[in-house]
């Protein structure tokens, strides 16, 4: 189920126009689903303004479902997806209610307050974000880092423990939607009742497959293909039917 927060006019090259949805409509969409169908877990994507963030946070507090926050700031094309004045609200209102928050390297740099360029920086940033902004689990994603593996750092606030997610770096420009699909897959795993680490590991498998079978559409960054995982992985089908 989806609650639209903004309508974007975009293609593989860039975001041309954005129309935010009225915060009361964002809130009404979530309540409509929660009251009737129920919400086992959710993830956020583009939350461009403070009032939209406040509306989302109100519903999360009201219904108490586990939340995965993808702290979206810029599209793959580099276009901004958050108003500058909403950055503080993201930190103060949204990230503290997250079970899992999944910044990429540039987002982790903004949230931690220093430049994230190496695996070591990613580790330091994950800990700073967890301690200062208080989500349960921080994943600093490695898509924007370099090296022949794409390594994500997972930090668990309560235990102070680090784990790593590793996958071969796939040579493609078609990575539009990697972060969105990854965070959605984590939320889906949590909704199925997996523990957070199981949900995160499965999401890494899904996104690696989705990038491998990404689609060369348009003249910019084509989309990843999350359906490939369902078609190729029997284990995925088993888990989803459970
Ligand atoms: N070329 C690649 N090969 C393998 N894995 C990748 C590649 N690029 C990204 N990933 C993985 O995809 C996931 C998403 O990370 P990434 O840093 O790309 O997110 P993002 O920048 O938020 O993406 P989005 O375009 O959706 O905003 C991570 O698990 C990351 O390691
Ligand atoms: Mg992203």
Coordinates of C-alpha atoms and ligand atoms in Angstrom, one line a residue:
X1 CA 0.0 0.0 0.0
X2 CA 1.3 3.4 -0.9
X3 CA 0.7 6.9 0.5
X4 CA 1.8 9.4 -2.1
X5 CA 3.8 12.3 -0.6
X6 CA 4.7 14.1 -3.9
X7 CA 4.1 13.7 -7.6
X8 CA 7.4 14.1 -9.6
X9 CA 7.8 14.6 -13.3
X10 CA 11.0 12.6 -13.9
X11 CA 12.8 10.2 -16.2
X12 CA 16.2 8.5 -16.2
X13 CA 17.9 11.9 -16.7
X14 CA 16.4 14.0 -14.0
X15 CA 13.5 15.4 -12.0
X16 CA 11.8 18.2 -13.9
X17 CA 9.0 19.2 -11.6
X18 CA 7.7 18.4 -8.1
X19 CA 4.2 18.8 -6.7
X20 CA 3.9 18.1 -3.0
X21 CA 0.8 16.4 -1.7
X22 CA -1.1 18.3 1.0
X23 CA 0.1 16.9 4.4
X24 CA -3.5 16.3 5.5
X25 CA -4.0 14.1 2.4
X26 CA -0.7 12.2 3.2
X27 CA -2.0 11.6 6.7
X28 CA -5.5 10.6 5.5
X29 CA -4.0 8.1 3.0
X30 CA -2.0 6.3 5.8
X31 CA -4.9 6.3 8.2
X32 CA -7.2 4.9 5.5
X33 CA -4.9 1.9 5.1
X34 CA -4.1 1.5 8.8
X35 CA -7.8 1.5 9.9
X36 CA -9.0 -1.0 7.3
X37 CA -6.1 -3.2 6.1
X38 CA -3.5 -2.8 8.9
X39 CA 0.2 -2.0 8.6
X40 CA 2.8 -4.5 9.7
X41 CA 5.7 -2.3 8.6
X42 CA 6.3 0.7 6.4
X43 CA 9.1 2.6 4.7
X44 CA 9.4 6.3 3.9
X45 CA 10.8 7.7 0.7
X46 CA 10.6 11.2 -0.5
X47 CA 9.4 13.5 2.4
X48 CA 10.1 17.0 1.0
X49 CA 8.7 19.3 3.7
X50 CA 8.5 19.7 7.4
X51 CA 4.6 19.6 7.5
X52 CA 4.6 16.3 5.5
X53 CA 7.2 14.8 7.9
X54 CA 5.1 15.9 10.9
X55 CA 2.0 14.3 9.4
X56 CA 3.9 11.0 8.7
X57 CA 5.4 11.0 12.2
X58 CA 1.9 11.5 13.8
X59 CA 0.6 8.4 12.0
X60 CA 3.6 6.3 12.9
X61 CA 3.2 7.3 16.6
X62 CA -0.6 6.7 16.4
X63 CA -0.4 3.2 14.9
X64 CA 3.0 2.1 16.2
X65 CA 4.2 0.1 13.2
X66 CA 7.9 -0.5 12.6
X67 CA 9.3 2.1 10.2
X68 CA 12.2 1.9 7.8
X69 CA 13.4 5.4 6.9
X70 CA 15.2 6.0 3.6
X71 CA 16.4 9.5 4.2
X72 CA 16.1 10.6 0.6
X73 CA 17.8 13.9 -0.1
X74 CA 18.8 13.8 -3.8
X75 CA 17.7 11.8 -6.8
X76 CA 20.2 9.7 -8.6
X77 CA 20.4 12.5 -11.1
X78 CA 21.5 14.9 -8.3
X79 CA 18.2 16.8 -8.2
X80 CA 17.1 17.8 -4.6
X81 CA 14.1 16.0 -3.2
X82 CA 13.9 17.7 0.2
X83 CA 13.5 21.4 1.0
X84 CA 16.6 22.7 2.8
X85 CA 14.6 23.8 5.8
X86 CA 13.2 20.3 6.3
X87 CA 16.6 18.8 6.9
X88 CA 16.4 19.6 10.6
X89 CA 12.9 18.0 10.8
X90 CA 14.2 14.9 9.2
X91 CA 16.8 14.6 11.9
X92 CA 14.6 15.7 14.8
X93 CA 11.2 14.1 13.9
X94 CA 11.6 11.3 11.4
X95 CA 14.9 9.5 12.0
X96 CA 14.3 9.1 15.8
X97 CA 11.2 7.0 15.2
X98 CA 13.0 4.7 12.7
X99 CA 13.7 1.1 13.4
X100 CA 16.1 1.1 10.5
X101 CA 17.5 4.2 8.7
X102 CA 19.3 3.7 5.4
X103 CA 21.4 6.7 4.3
X104 CA 23.7 6.5 1.2
X105 CA 27.1 8.0 1.6
X106 CA 26.2 11.6 0.7
X107 CA 23.1 11.4 3.0
X108 CA 25.3 9.9 5.8
X109 CA 27.7 12.9 5.3
X110 CA 24.9 15.3 5.9
X111 CA 23.5 13.5 8.9
X112 CA 26.8 12.8 10.6
X113 CA 28.4 16.2 9.8
X114 CA 31.6 14.9 8.1
X115 CA 32.5 13.6 4.6
X116 CA 31.9 9.9 4.1
X117 CA 34.3 8.5 1.5
X118 CA 35.8 5.3 2.9
X119 CA 34.5 2.2 4.7
X120 CA 36.0 3.6 7.9
X121 CA 34.1 6.9 7.5
X122 CA 30.9 4.9 6.9
X123 CA 31.4 3.0 10.2
X124 CA 32.1 6.2 12.1
X125 CA 29.0 7.9 10.5
X126 CA 26.7 5.0 11.3
X127 CA 27.6 5.2 15.0
X128 CA 27.3 9.0 15.1
X129 CA 23.9 8.9 13.4
X130 CA 22.7 6.1 15.8
X131 CA 23.9 7.9 18.9
X132 CA 22.8 11.4 18.0
X133 CA 19.5 10.8 16.2
X134 CA 18.5 7.5 18.0
X135 CA 17.2 5.1 15.3
X136 CA 17.6 1.5 16.3
X137 CA 19.7 0.4 13.3
X138 CA 21.7 2.5 10.9
X139 CA 22.8 1.2 7.5
X140 CA 25.3 3.4 5.6
X141 CA 25.0 2.1 2.1
X142 CA 28.1 1.7 -0.1
X143 CA 26.7 2.3 -3.6
X144 CA 28.4 5.7 -3.8
X145 CA 31.7 4.4 -2.4
X146 CA 34.5 2.8 -4.5
X147 CA 36.0 -0.6 -4.6
X148 CA 35.2 -3.9 -6.3
X149 CA 32.6 -4.7 -3.7
X150 CA 29.6 -2.6 -2.7
X151 CA 29.7 -2.8 1.1
X152 CA 27.0 -1.5 3.4
X153 CA 27.8 -1.0 7.1
X154 CA 25.1 -2.0 9.6
X155 CA 25.3 -0.6 13.1
X156 CA 23.0 -1.7 16.0
X157 CA 22.6 1.1 18.5
X158 CA 21.7 -1.0 21.6
X159 CA 24.5 -3.5 21.3
X160 CA 27.0 -1.2 19.7
X161 CA 27.7 -4.0 17.2
X162 CA 28.8 -3.6 13.5
X163 CA 28.0 -6.0 10.7
X164 CA 28.7 -5.7 7.0
X165 CA 26.7 -6.5 3.9
X166 CA 29.0 -7.3 0.9
X167 CA 28.2 -7.9 -2.7
X168 CA 30.3 -7.7 -5.9
X169 CA 30.0 -4.1 -7.4
X170 CA 28.1 -4.5 -10.6
X171 CA 29.3 -2.4 -13.5
X172 CA 26.2 -0.6 -14.7
X173 CA 24.8 2.9 -14.8
X174 CA 21.2 1.5 -14.4
X175 CA 21.0 2.0 -10.6
X176 CA 17.9 4.2 -10.4
X177 CA 15.9 3.1 -7.4
X178 CA 18.5 0.9 -5.6
X179 CA 18.0 2.6 -2.3
X180 CA 14.2 2.7 -2.6
X181 CA 14.0 -1.1 -3.5
X182 CA 16.5 -2.0 -0.7
X183 CA 14.6 -0.1 2.0
X184 CA 11.2 -1.4 0.7
X185 CA 12.6 -5.0 0.9
X186 CA 13.7 -4.5 4.5
X187 CA 10.2 -3.2 5.4
X188 CA 8.6 -6.2 3.6
X189 CA 10.9 -8.6 5.5
X190 CA 9.9 -7.0 8.8
X191 CA 6.3 -7.2 7.9
X192 CA 6.7 -10.9 7.3
X193 CA 8.0 -11.3 10.8
X194 CA 11.7 -11.7 10.0
X195 CA 14.1 -10.3 12.6
X196 CA 15.8 -7.1 11.4
X197 CA 19.1 -8.8 10.5
X198 CA 17.4 -11.5 8.4
X199 CA 15.2 -8.8 6.7
X200 CA 18.3 -6.7 6.0
X201 CA 20.3 -9.7 4.6
X202 CA 17.5 -10.7 2.3
X203 CA 17.0 -7.2 1.1
X204 CA 20.7 -7.1 0.1
X205 CA 20.2 -10.3 -1.9
X206 CA 17.2 -8.8 -3.6
X207 CA 18.9 -5.5 -4.5
X208 CA 22.0 -7.2 -5.8
X209 CA 19.9 -9.3 -8.1
X210 CA 17.7 -6.3 -9.1
X211 CA 20.9 -4.3 -10.1
X212 CA 22.3 -7.3 -12.0
X213 CA 19.0 -7.5 -14.1
X214 CA 18.5 -3.7 -14.3
X215 CA 16.9 -2.3 -17.4
X216 CA 18.8 -0.2 -19.9
X217 CA 16.0 2.3 -20.4
X218 CA 16.3 6.0 -21.3
X219 CA 19.5 8.0 -21.7
X220 CA 20.4 8.3 -18.0
X221 CA 20.2 5.9 -15.0
X222 CA 17.8 3.2 -16.0
X223 CA 15.8 1.4 -13.3
X224 CA 16.7 -1.6 -11.2
X225 CA 14.5 -4.7 -11.6
X226 CA 13.3 -6.0 -8.2
X227 CA 11.0 -8.5 -9.8
X228 CA 14.0 -10.4 -11.1
X229 CA 14.7 -11.6 -7.6
X230 CA 11.1 -13.1 -7.3
X231 CA 11.5 -14.8 -10.6
X232 CA 15.0 -16.2 -10.0
X233 CA 15.1 -17.1 -6.3
X234 CA 12.9 -20.0 -5.0
X235 CA 13.8 -19.0 -1.5
X236 CA 12.2 -15.6 -2.1
X237 CA 9.0 -17.2 -3.2
X238 CA 9.0 -19.5 -0.2
X239 CA 9.5 -16.6 2.2
X240 CA 6.8 -14.5 0.6
X241 CA 4.2 -17.2 0.7
X242 CA 4.9 -18.2 4.3
Ligands
LIG1 N1 26.9 -1.0 -8.7 C1 26.4 -1.7 -7.6 N2 26.7 -3.0 -7.5 C2 26.2 -3.7 -6.4 N3 25.5 -3.2 -5.4 C3 25.2 -1.8 -5.5 C4 25.7 -1.0 -6.6 N4 25.2 0.2 -6.4 C5 24.5 0.2 -5.3 N5 24.5 -1.0 -4.7 C6 23.8 -1.4 -3.5 O1 22.5 -1.0 -3.6 C7 22.0 -0.6 -2.3 C8 21.5 0.8 -2.3 O2 22.7 1.7 -2.2 P1 22.9 3.1 -2.8 O3 24.1 3.7 -2.2 O4 23.0 2.9 -4.3 O5 21.5 3.8 -2.5 P2 20.9 5.2 -3.0 O6 22.0 6.1 -3.4 O7 20.0 5.7 -1.9 O8 20.0 4.8 -4.2 P3 18.8 5.6 -4.9 O9 19.2 5.8 -6.3 O10 17.6 4.7 -4.8 O11 18.6 6.9 -4.1 C9 23.1 -0.9 -1.3 O12 22.9 -2.2 -0.8 C10 24.4 -0.8 -2.2 O13 25.5 -1.5 -1.7
LIG2 MG1 18.4 6.9 -2.1

